[in-house]
Amino acid sequence: MKSYNTFEGSPLPLVGIAGPRHGPAEAAAATTAAGAPDPPGPSACPCRCCRRVQRPSAAIRRQVLVNLAAGLACVAVGSCLGWPSPTLERMSGKYWRWPGVGFERGGRDGPPRPLSPDEASWVVSLMDLGIVLGSLPAGWAADRWGRRPVLLASSPLFAASWLLVLAAQGPEYLYVARLLQGLASAVAMVVSAMYAGEVSEDRVRGANSTLVAMLLTLGTVVSYAVGPYVSYRSLACALLGLPALFVLFFCWAPESPYWLLVQGRRLEAEHVLRYLRDADGCPLRVCAEADTMEATIMEAAAAASPGSSVPSGLLASARELLLVPGPDRTAFALVLGLTSLQALSGSDPMTAYSAVTLPGGFLLGVNEVVIFFGVVSTLSTGVGMVLIEQLGRRTLLVTFAALQFVSLLGSAVYYTLDERTDADLAALRWLPPAALLLYGVAYPIGLGCVPNALQMEVFSTRVKGLALPAVLVSFNALTFLVSKLYSVVMEAWGKDVAFWFFTADCLVAVLVAVVCLKETKGKSFHEIQDLLDPRRKRRATPTWPS
């Protein structure tokens, strides 16, 4: 007979344990028969009844569904990232009128004037500035109040930004709206990254982290596909529905078991693990995983504050990331370097300026090429979900960063010939669209995927609340500069200069992956920590409760 439990912060029913209960004598006999403790996993439990009722596919399905619900916040982020591409060209047109200004108020020289190139660059880049400002507070809030409520709090910010877009009477409204979108995106990206890493098993952690990235790309496709064919207001109304959809699905999701254990709420954490891992699973396995998580939390706290069992907050986390030699400092340097290369590889200009940058005269129109680019990027992110657990992080990054280098090299050569010579390039009109589509294949699988997967699995719980926001701040500070300066460089020196810079960045990314990146595929958190710091003494992880 099934029983249903509830836990604070989530009304989701948790399916209890079916089959015979394990008494103390049976548990002791099972542990003795098993000999040395094994890591928790599908075959770790020695009890015949548990082998009979295990359903690992159901557990993975539940983890994927929970991550899908959390990832809907990233669909809203992606829609904000993709919104400028179909909108800027329209707002820069000669006859553009702001929807919040009546025709009677706007004469030929009145308020409904088009955006200037400088104003358009601010509209694109201010979202990145908002992400920079919101990342650290988002991480602190997630540690203070929990992953689930803070992630849900991003929805009102998204909604307020789209209402401002609808009421816009000038670029100032869009500046505020884009800042709000940046703040909401900071919350969504920081907390969904924490959540995906903490609710997933080792064997699907990389795939689940890539799933979140795929949903972000899907959001850009929504803007690309809808924007060119509807009015300014209709597009804003359509994108306003995405945060509402996120709340509808995620409000039923459980809290992170790691956060519950940090708060000392062991029973609730076990309820969550029983739901996420196996609906009819062995209670010993749930206890074993909770023990492992608690040991990780206590070890990280002891490393940050030697001689004290009380964590000292953000200062201790900053000290461990920056000053204390060890796996967290190594991980921070590696992830920070890779995400910096990711930001400088041109992903934001490709997303926001493609409709402006691409030359005409190809078989397809510019808008159709951009939509195709978005679809290819989304499908490639899905392919990355599979390949990241099949080929591994290092192989994936080296291979697809090299492909991204080739795509940018083709664009750089074309724009150099177009702007520096008088050569007739009619026969090469296919090259920029083809290079853009190759970029759409390579970036989501390589630089767009691997750094995001790494940051979810290499940091200890003790420093994750500071490390992830710090990485996001540095990433978006760089993307803010790239987005703001892209149009400036394009006007002053030409498109080719920007593309040669992006090409060199991808070459550096390949070299860094070859020299510095170590493979973490299929490894537990403790194995990854040992890999990052070989001097770290390995310890036996408690598996079964004594």
Short mmCIF file of C-alpha atoms in Angstrom, two decimals, residues 28-498:
data_model
loop_
_atom_site.label_atom_id
_atom_site.label_comp_id
_atom_site.label_asym_id
_atom_site.label_seq_id
_atom_site.Cartn_x
_atom_site.Cartn_y
_atom_site.Cartn_z
CA ALA A 28 22.55 -5.45 10.03
CA ALA A 29 22.56 -8.87 8.37
CA ALA A 30 22.43 -7.30 4.94
CA THR A 31 25.34 -4.98 5.73
CA THR A 32 27.40 -7.87 7.14
CA ALA A 33 26.66 -9.99 4.09
CA ALA A 34 27.68 -7.18 1.82
CA GLY A 35 31.14 -6.89 3.34
CA ALA A 36 32.87 -3.58 2.63
CA PRO A 37 30.47 -0.74 1.89
CA ASP A 38 29.90 0.14 -1.75
CA PRO A 39 29.02 3.53 -3.18
CA PRO A 40 25.30 4.03 -3.45
CA GLY A 41 23.96 3.01 -6.84
CA PRO A 42 21.52 0.82 -8.66
CA SER A 43 23.22 -2.40 -7.52
CA ALA A 44 24.65 -1.33 -4.16
CA CYS A 45 21.83 -2.63 -1.95
CA PRO A 46 22.29 -6.33 -1.00
CA CYS A 47 18.60 -6.91 -0.21
CA ARG A 48 16.69 -9.10 -2.65
CA CYS A 49 13.48 -7.11 -2.15
CA CYS A 50 15.19 -3.87 -3.20
CA ARG A 51 16.57 -5.50 -6.31
CA ARG A 52 13.09 -6.57 -7.18
CA VAL A 53 11.41 -3.13 -6.86
CA GLN A 54 14.15 -0.85 -8.20
CA ARG A 55 13.14 1.38 -11.10
CA PRO A 56 16.19 3.49 -12.06
CA SER A 57 14.52 4.69 -15.25
CA ALA A 58 11.64 6.13 -13.19
CA ALA A 59 14.13 7.92 -10.95
CA ILE A 60 15.94 9.45 -13.92
CA ARG A 61 12.63 10.45 -15.46
CA ARG A 62 11.65 12.28 -12.28
CA GLN A 63 14.98 14.11 -12.14
CA VAL A 64 14.64 15.16 -15.78
CA LEU A 65 11.07 16.40 -15.24
CA VAL A 66 12.07 18.43 -12.18
CA ASN A 67 14.96 19.97 -14.12
CA LEU A 68 12.65 20.69 -17.04
CA ALA A 69 10.34 22.59 -14.72
CA ALA A 70 13.26 24.61 -13.30
CA GLY A 71 14.63 25.15 -16.81
CA LEU A 72 11.46 26.92 -17.93
CA ALA A 73 12.93 29.96 -16.14
CA CYS A 74 15.82 29.71 -18.60
CA VAL A 75 13.35 29.66 -21.50
CA ALA A 76 12.28 33.11 -20.25
CA VAL A 77 15.96 34.14 -20.12
CA GLY A 78 16.51 32.96 -23.69
CA SER A 79 13.46 34.87 -24.93
CA CYS A 80 14.96 38.06 -23.47
CA LEU A 81 18.32 37.33 -25.13
CA GLY A 82 16.71 36.72 -28.52
CA TRP A 83 14.20 39.60 -28.38
CA PRO A 84 16.54 42.31 -29.81
CA SER A 85 17.31 40.38 -33.01
CA PRO A 86 13.84 40.68 -34.64
CA THR A 87 13.02 43.94 -32.84
CA LEU A 88 16.03 46.24 -33.27
CA GLU A 89 15.80 46.43 -37.06
CA ARG A 90 12.13 47.39 -36.75
CA MET A 91 12.76 50.01 -34.04
CA SER A 92 15.57 51.54 -36.08
CA GLY A 93 13.32 52.03 -39.12
CA LYS A 94 12.33 55.43 -40.48
CA TYR A 95 8.63 55.11 -39.69
CA TRP A 96 8.89 53.42 -36.28
CA ARG A 97 6.46 54.74 -33.64
CA TRP A 98 6.64 53.80 -29.98
CA PRO A 99 3.53 51.82 -29.04
CA GLY A 100 3.06 53.78 -25.81
CA VAL A 101 2.82 57.12 -27.70
CA GLY A 102 -0.35 58.08 -29.52
CA PHE A 103 -0.23 59.31 -33.11
CA GLU A 104 -1.66 62.65 -32.00
CA ARG A 105 1.43 63.24 -29.84
CA GLY A 106 4.01 62.19 -32.37
CA GLY A 107 4.59 64.45 -35.31
CA ARG A 108 7.32 63.97 -37.86
CA ASP A 109 9.91 65.21 -35.34
CA GLY A 110 8.02 64.20 -32.16
CA PRO A 111 8.71 61.56 -29.54
CA PRO A 112 8.09 58.47 -31.76
CA ARG A 113 11.56 58.60 -33.31
CA PRO A 114 13.57 55.48 -34.23
CA LEU A 115 16.40 54.16 -32.11
CA SER A 116 19.88 55.43 -32.87
CA PRO A 117 22.73 52.86 -33.17
CA ASP A 118 24.09 53.94 -29.76
CA GLU A 119 20.67 53.55 -28.11
CA ALA A 120 20.25 50.14 -29.75
CA SER A 121 23.60 48.99 -28.34
CA TRP A 122 22.49 50.07 -24.83
CA VAL A 123 19.22 48.17 -25.24
CA VAL A 124 21.17 45.02 -26.09
CA SER A 125 23.91 45.32 -23.46
CA LEU A 126 21.98 46.56 -20.40
CA MET A 127 20.56 43.08 -19.84
CA ASP A 128 24.12 41.82 -19.27
CA LEU A 129 24.71 44.66 -16.82
CA GLY A 130 21.58 43.62 -14.93
CA ILE A 131 22.90 40.06 -14.73
CA VAL A 132 26.17 41.38 -13.30
CA LEU A 133 24.32 43.37 -10.64
CA GLY A 134 21.96 40.54 -9.72
CA SER A 135 24.21 37.48 -9.66
CA LEU A 136 25.81 37.79 -6.22
CA PRO A 137 22.54 38.74 -4.46
CA ALA A 138 20.85 35.79 -6.20
CA GLY A 139 23.41 33.32 -4.83
CA TRP A 140 23.18 34.78 -1.33
CA ALA A 141 19.37 34.70 -1.41
CA ALA A 142 19.36 31.07 -2.63
CA ASP A 143 21.59 30.09 0.30
CA ARG A 144 19.47 32.08 2.74
CA TRP A 145 15.91 31.18 1.68
CA GLY A 146 16.33 28.12 -0.52
CA ARG A 147 16.62 27.39 -4.23
CA ARG A 148 12.93 26.90 -4.92
CA PRO A 149 11.39 30.15 -3.54
CA VAL A 150 14.18 32.33 -4.93
CA LEU A 151 13.87 30.77 -8.39
CA LEU A 152 10.12 31.38 -8.32
CA ALA A 153 10.80 35.04 -7.39
CA SER A 154 12.36 35.62 -10.84
CA SER A 155 8.93 35.39 -12.49
CA PRO A 156 7.52 38.75 -11.24
CA LEU A 157 10.69 40.49 -12.46
CA PHE A 158 10.28 39.04 -15.94
CA ALA A 159 6.60 40.04 -15.98
CA ALA A 160 7.35 43.63 -14.89
CA SER A 161 9.99 43.99 -17.63
CA TRP A 162 7.58 42.93 -20.39
CA LEU A 163 4.92 45.30 -19.08
CA LEU A 164 7.47 48.12 -19.40
CA VAL A 165 8.22 47.01 -22.97
CA LEU A 166 4.49 47.18 -23.72
CA ALA A 167 4.18 50.68 -22.25
CA ALA A 168 7.41 52.06 -23.77
CA GLN A 169 7.31 55.67 -24.95
CA GLY A 170 11.04 55.96 -25.58
CA PRO A 171 14.36 54.17 -25.14
CA GLU A 172 14.45 55.01 -21.41
CA TYR A 173 11.61 52.55 -20.80
CA LEU A 174 13.56 49.84 -22.60
CA TYR A 175 16.69 50.59 -20.57
CA VAL A 176 14.80 49.93 -17.33
CA ALA A 177 13.06 46.88 -18.82
CA ARG A 178 16.36 45.35 -19.94
CA LEU A 179 17.92 45.95 -16.53
CA LEU A 180 14.98 44.15 -14.92
CA GLN A 181 15.37 41.32 -17.40
CA GLY A 182 19.03 41.09 -16.43
CA LEU A 183 18.19 40.91 -12.72
CA ALA A 184 15.57 38.21 -13.35
CA SER A 185 17.97 36.30 -15.62
CA ALA A 186 20.67 36.40 -12.94
CA VAL A 187 18.30 34.75 -10.47
CA ALA A 188 17.14 32.19 -13.04
CA MET A 189 20.60 31.18 -14.26
CA VAL A 190 22.38 31.12 -10.90
CA VAL A 191 19.69 29.24 -9.02
CA SER A 192 18.71 26.82 -11.81
CA ALA A 193 22.41 25.88 -12.12
CA MET A 194 22.56 25.17 -8.37
CA TYR A 195 19.30 23.25 -8.48
CA ALA A 196 20.20 21.08 -11.48
CA GLY A 197 23.50 20.04 -9.92
CA GLU A 198 21.99 19.26 -6.53
CA VAL A 199 18.95 17.18 -7.51
CA SER A 200 20.73 15.03 -10.13
CA GLU A 201 22.62 11.78 -9.71
CA ASP A 202 26.23 11.56 -10.88
CA ARG A 203 25.30 9.54 -13.97
CA VAL A 204 22.87 12.16 -15.33
CA ARG A 205 24.28 15.35 -13.85
CA GLY A 206 26.00 16.46 -17.05
CA ALA A 207 22.93 15.71 -19.18
CA ASN A 208 20.61 17.58 -16.82
CA SER A 209 22.87 20.63 -16.76
CA THR A 210 22.91 20.61 -20.56
CA LEU A 211 19.12 20.31 -20.56
CA VAL A 212 18.92 23.69 -18.79
CA ALA A 213 21.20 25.21 -21.46
CA MET A 214 19.02 23.71 -24.22
CA LEU A 215 15.93 25.35 -22.73
CA LEU A 216 17.71 28.71 -22.70
CA THR A 217 18.46 28.27 -26.41
CA LEU A 218 14.84 27.27 -26.98
CA GLY A 219 13.79 30.65 -25.56
CA THR A 220 15.86 32.46 -28.19
CA VAL A 221 14.16 30.38 -30.89
CA VAL A 222 10.76 31.52 -29.61
CA SER A 223 11.79 35.16 -30.11
CA TYR A 224 13.40 34.45 -33.49
CA ALA A 225 10.42 32.51 -34.82
CA VAL A 226 7.62 34.76 -33.56
CA GLY A 227 9.21 38.22 -33.69
CA PRO A 228 9.48 38.86 -37.46
CA TYR A 229 5.86 37.93 -38.13
CA VAL A 230 3.93 39.71 -35.36
CA SER A 231 3.70 43.25 -34.07
CA TYR A 232 5.92 44.70 -31.36
CA ARG A 233 3.14 44.45 -28.78
CA SER A 234 2.09 40.94 -29.79
CA LEU A 235 5.64 39.69 -29.34
CA ALA A 236 5.87 41.24 -25.86
CA CYS A 237 2.51 39.69 -24.88
CA ALA A 238 3.62 36.27 -26.12
CA LEU A 239 6.89 36.42 -24.18
CA LEU A 240 5.03 37.62 -21.08
CA GLY A 241 3.38 34.20 -20.93
CA LEU A 242 6.68 32.33 -20.46
CA PRO A 243 7.31 33.29 -16.80
CA ALA A 244 3.68 32.42 -16.01
CA LEU A 245 4.24 28.98 -17.57
CA PHE A 246 7.35 28.52 -15.42
CA VAL A 247 5.45 29.28 -12.20
CA LEU A 248 2.63 26.91 -13.19
CA PHE A 249 5.00 23.94 -13.51
CA PHE A 250 7.78 24.67 -11.01
CA CYS A 251 5.57 25.50 -8.04
CA TRP A 252 5.08 21.72 -7.59
CA ALA A 253 8.81 20.88 -7.60
CA PRO A 254 10.71 19.91 -4.41
CA GLU A 255 13.42 21.88 -2.66
CA SER A 256 17.08 20.92 -3.15
CA PRO A 257 18.08 18.09 -0.78
CA TYR A 258 21.52 19.65 -0.35
CA TRP A 259 20.03 22.92 0.88
CA LEU A 260 17.70 21.07 3.27
CA LEU A 261 20.67 19.21 4.75
CA VAL A 262 22.63 22.44 5.13
CA GLN A 263 19.67 23.78 7.11
CA GLY A 264 19.61 20.67 9.31
CA ARG A 265 16.29 19.42 7.89
CA ARG A 266 17.38 15.80 7.42
CA LEU A 267 13.92 14.20 7.37
CA GLU A 268 12.68 16.52 4.61
CA ALA A 269 15.89 15.91 2.61
CA GLU A 270 15.30 12.15 2.82
CA HIS A 271 11.71 12.65 1.61
CA VAL A 272 13.01 14.59 -1.40
CA LEU A 273 15.67 11.97 -2.16
CA ARG A 274 13.09 9.18 -1.92
CA TYR A 275 11.01 10.99 -4.52
CA LEU A 276 13.89 11.90 -6.84
CA ARG A 277 15.86 8.65 -6.72
CA ASP A 278 13.37 5.82 -6.63
CA ALA A 279 9.65 5.86 -5.86
CA ASP A 280 9.86 2.40 -4.25
CA GLY A 281 13.49 2.48 -3.22
CA CYS A 282 15.29 0.99 -0.25
CA PRO A 283 15.37 3.32 2.79
CA LEU A 284 18.98 2.31 3.39
CA ARG A 285 19.95 3.71 0.00
CA VAL A 286 18.21 7.01 0.74
CA CYS A 287 19.96 7.21 4.12
CA ALA A 288 23.28 6.37 2.49
CA GLU A 289 23.02 9.18 -0.05
CA ALA A 290 21.93 11.61 2.64
CA ASP A 291 24.95 10.53 4.73
CA THR A 292 27.24 11.14 1.77
CA MET A 293 25.78 14.61 1.19
CA GLU A 294 26.09 15.47 4.89
CA ALA A 295 29.70 14.31 4.94
CA THR A 296 30.45 16.50 1.92
CA ILE A 297 28.81 19.51 3.56
CA MET A 298 30.66 19.00 6.87
CA GLU A 299 34.00 18.45 5.14
CA ALA A 300 33.60 21.63 3.12
CA ALA A 301 32.61 23.59 6.24
CA ALA A 302 35.61 22.21 8.15
CA ALA A 303 37.95 23.11 5.28
CA ALA A 304 36.61 26.65 5.15
CA SER A 305 36.66 27.18 8.93
CA PRO A 306 39.34 24.93 10.47
CA GLY A 307 38.65 24.11 14.10
CA SER A 308 35.06 25.30 13.97
CA SER A 309 31.84 23.55 13.02
CA VAL A 310 30.07 26.84 12.31
CA PRO A 311 30.31 28.14 8.73
CA SER A 312 31.45 31.73 8.48
CA GLY A 313 29.43 32.73 5.40
CA LEU A 314 30.56 34.52 2.28
CA LEU A 315 33.95 35.55 3.67
CA ALA A 316 34.88 31.92 4.34
CA SER A 317 33.72 30.96 0.84
CA ALA A 318 35.75 33.80 -0.72
CA ARG A 319 38.80 32.78 1.30
CA GLU A 320 38.52 29.18 0.12
CA LEU A 321 38.04 30.18 -3.53
CA LEU A 322 40.86 32.72 -3.64
CA LEU A 323 43.42 31.96 -0.91
CA VAL A 324 43.24 28.35 0.29
CA PRO A 325 45.14 25.91 -1.97
CA GLY A 326 42.80 23.09 -2.82
CA PRO A 327 40.26 21.71 -5.28
CA ASP A 328 37.81 24.61 -4.99
CA ARG A 329 40.43 27.21 -5.86
CA THR A 330 41.63 25.10 -8.80
CA ALA A 331 38.04 24.62 -9.97
CA PHE A 332 37.34 28.34 -9.67
CA ALA A 333 40.37 29.28 -11.80
CA LEU A 334 39.48 26.68 -14.45
CA VAL A 335 35.78 27.54 -14.69
CA LEU A 336 36.46 31.29 -14.62
CA GLY A 337 38.94 30.94 -17.48
CA LEU A 338 36.62 28.82 -19.61
CA THR A 339 33.57 31.03 -19.06
CA SER A 340 35.65 34.11 -19.93
CA LEU A 341 36.63 32.47 -23.21
CA GLN A 342 32.96 31.55 -23.69
CA ALA A 343 31.89 35.19 -23.24
CA LEU A 344 34.55 36.50 -25.62
CA SER A 345 33.70 34.02 -28.38
CA GLY A 346 30.91 36.22 -29.77
CA SER A 347 27.80 34.36 -28.61
CA ASP A 348 25.89 37.50 -27.60
CA PRO A 349 26.49 39.45 -30.85
CA MET A 350 25.57 36.32 -32.82
CA THR A 351 22.30 36.11 -30.90
CA ALA A 352 21.34 39.80 -30.87
CA TYR A 353 22.85 41.24 -34.07
CA SER A 354 22.56 38.41 -36.61
CA ALA A 355 19.66 40.04 -38.47
CA VAL A 356 21.73 43.25 -38.78
CA THR A 357 25.12 41.68 -39.55
CA LEU A 358 24.25 39.13 -42.25
CA PRO A 359 24.47 40.31 -45.86
CA GLY A 360 21.46 39.97 -48.13
CA GLY A 361 21.28 38.27 -51.49
CA PHE A 362 21.31 34.67 -50.23
CA LEU A 363 18.67 32.10 -51.19
CA LEU A 364 16.89 32.59 -47.86
CA GLY A 365 15.98 35.92 -46.31
CA VAL A 366 17.93 37.18 -43.30
CA ASN A 367 15.06 36.48 -40.88
CA GLU A 368 14.71 32.91 -42.15
CA VAL A 369 18.45 32.30 -41.71
CA VAL A 370 18.26 33.63 -38.13
CA ILE A 371 15.29 31.36 -37.33
CA PHE A 372 17.16 28.40 -38.81
CA PHE A 373 20.20 29.38 -36.71
CA GLY A 374 18.05 29.30 -33.54
CA VAL A 375 16.57 25.92 -34.39
CA VAL A 376 19.99 24.45 -35.16
CA SER A 377 21.36 25.83 -31.87
CA THR A 378 18.54 24.24 -29.90
CA LEU A 379 18.92 20.86 -31.59
CA SER A 380 22.68 21.00 -31.09
CA THR A 381 22.21 21.63 -27.38
CA GLY A 382 20.07 18.48 -27.26
CA VAL A 383 22.82 16.56 -29.03
CA GLY A 384 25.25 17.94 -26.45
CA MET A 385 23.10 16.40 -23.69
CA VAL A 386 23.87 12.97 -25.11
CA LEU A 387 27.47 13.52 -26.17
CA ILE A 388 28.61 15.05 -22.88
CA GLU A 389 28.05 11.72 -21.10
CA GLN A 390 29.21 9.62 -24.07
CA LEU A 391 32.41 11.42 -25.16
CA GLY A 392 33.21 13.37 -22.01
CA ARG A 393 33.76 17.06 -21.30
CA ARG A 394 37.33 17.42 -22.58
CA THR A 395 36.84 15.71 -25.95
CA LEU A 396 33.64 17.62 -26.55
CA LEU A 397 35.20 21.01 -25.83
CA VAL A 398 38.32 20.44 -27.93
CA THR A 399 36.35 19.14 -30.94
CA PHE A 400 33.57 21.69 -31.07
CA ALA A 401 35.64 24.72 -30.05
CA ALA A 402 37.78 23.84 -33.08
CA LEU A 403 34.64 23.75 -35.26
CA GLN A 404 33.60 27.12 -33.83
CA PHE A 405 37.06 28.45 -34.75
CA VAL A 406 36.52 27.27 -38.35
CA SER A 407 33.09 28.94 -38.57
CA LEU A 408 34.38 32.28 -37.28
CA LEU A 409 37.44 32.07 -39.51
CA GLY A 410 35.16 31.76 -42.55
CA SER A 411 33.15 34.84 -41.50
CA ALA A 412 36.30 36.84 -40.74
CA VAL A 413 37.79 36.05 -44.16
CA TYR A 414 34.55 36.99 -45.96
CA TYR A 415 34.13 40.32 -44.14
CA THR A 416 37.81 41.14 -44.67
CA LEU A 417 37.45 40.62 -48.42
CA ASP A 418 34.16 42.52 -48.44
CA GLU A 419 35.40 45.59 -46.56
CA ARG A 420 39.11 45.73 -47.42
CA THR A 421 39.08 44.82 -51.12
CA ASP A 422 37.06 45.45 -54.26
CA ALA A 423 36.61 41.75 -54.99
CA ASP A 424 33.27 40.56 -56.34
CA LEU A 425 31.87 38.25 -53.62
CA ALA A 426 28.59 37.33 -55.31
CA ALA A 427 29.72 33.71 -55.53
CA LEU A 428 30.52 33.67 -51.78
CA ARG A 429 27.20 35.07 -50.47
CA TRP A 430 26.55 31.64 -48.99
CA LEU A 431 29.59 31.81 -46.70
CA PRO A 432 28.32 34.06 -43.83
CA PRO A 433 24.99 32.17 -43.46
CA ALA A 434 26.79 28.82 -43.64
CA ALA A 435 29.36 30.00 -41.09
CA LEU A 436 26.55 31.20 -38.80
CA LEU A 437 24.82 27.81 -39.00
CA LEU A 438 28.10 26.01 -38.29
CA TYR A 439 28.51 28.31 -35.29
CA GLY A 440 24.99 27.27 -34.24
CA VAL A 441 26.14 23.64 -34.29
CA ALA A 442 29.53 24.10 -32.61
CA TYR A 443 28.94 26.66 -29.85
CA PRO A 444 26.03 24.95 -28.00
CA ILE A 445 27.92 21.63 -27.84
CA GLY A 446 31.38 23.03 -27.05
CA LEU A 447 31.93 26.37 -25.32
CA GLY A 448 28.22 26.85 -24.69
CA CYS A 449 27.83 23.51 -22.90
CA VAL A 450 31.00 22.24 -21.21
CA PRO A 451 31.80 25.25 -18.94
CA ASN A 452 28.18 25.24 -17.72
CA ALA A 453 28.32 21.51 -16.94
CA LEU A 454 31.65 21.89 -15.15
CA GLN A 455 30.51 24.67 -12.86
CA MET A 456 27.62 22.51 -11.62
CA GLU A 457 29.84 19.58 -10.61
CA VAL A 458 33.27 20.83 -9.50
CA PHE A 459 32.42 23.16 -6.58
CA SER A 460 31.69 22.00 -3.04
CA THR A 461 28.34 22.94 -1.54
CA ARG A 462 30.10 25.25 0.91
CA VAL A 463 31.37 27.61 -1.81
CA LYS A 464 28.76 27.07 -4.53
CA GLY A 465 26.60 29.98 -3.32
CA LEU A 466 29.49 32.38 -4.02
CA ALA A 467 31.32 30.58 -6.84
CA LEU A 468 28.41 30.32 -9.28
CA PRO A 469 27.34 33.99 -8.95
CA ALA A 470 30.98 35.12 -9.20
CA VAL A 471 31.44 33.14 -12.42
CA LEU A 472 28.18 34.54 -13.79
CA VAL A 473 29.22 38.10 -12.86
CA SER A 474 32.53 37.79 -14.71
CA PHE A 475 30.84 36.13 -17.71
CA ASN A 476 28.18 38.81 -18.05
CA ALA A 477 30.57 41.68 -17.38
CA LEU A 478 32.51 40.47 -20.40
CA THR A 479 29.40 39.89 -22.51
CA PHE A 480 28.22 43.40 -21.57
CA LEU A 481 31.48 44.83 -22.93
CA VAL A 482 31.34 42.64 -26.04
CA SER A 483 27.69 43.55 -26.76
CA LYS A 484 28.24 47.27 -26.16
CA LEU A 485 31.48 47.50 -28.12
CA TYR A 486 30.47 45.23 -31.02
CA SER A 487 28.49 47.93 -32.83
CA VAL A 488 31.17 50.52 -31.96
CA VAL A 489 33.95 48.36 -33.43
CA MET A 490 31.78 47.49 -36.44
CA GLU A 491 31.17 51.19 -37.19
CA ALA A 492 34.75 52.34 -36.50
CA TRP A 493 36.90 49.53 -37.90
CA GLY A 494 34.57 47.08 -39.64
CA LYS A 495 32.94 43.73 -38.98
CA ASP A 496 36.08 41.81 -39.82
CA VAL A 497 38.00 43.15 -36.79
CA ALA A 498 35.35 41.81 -34.39
#
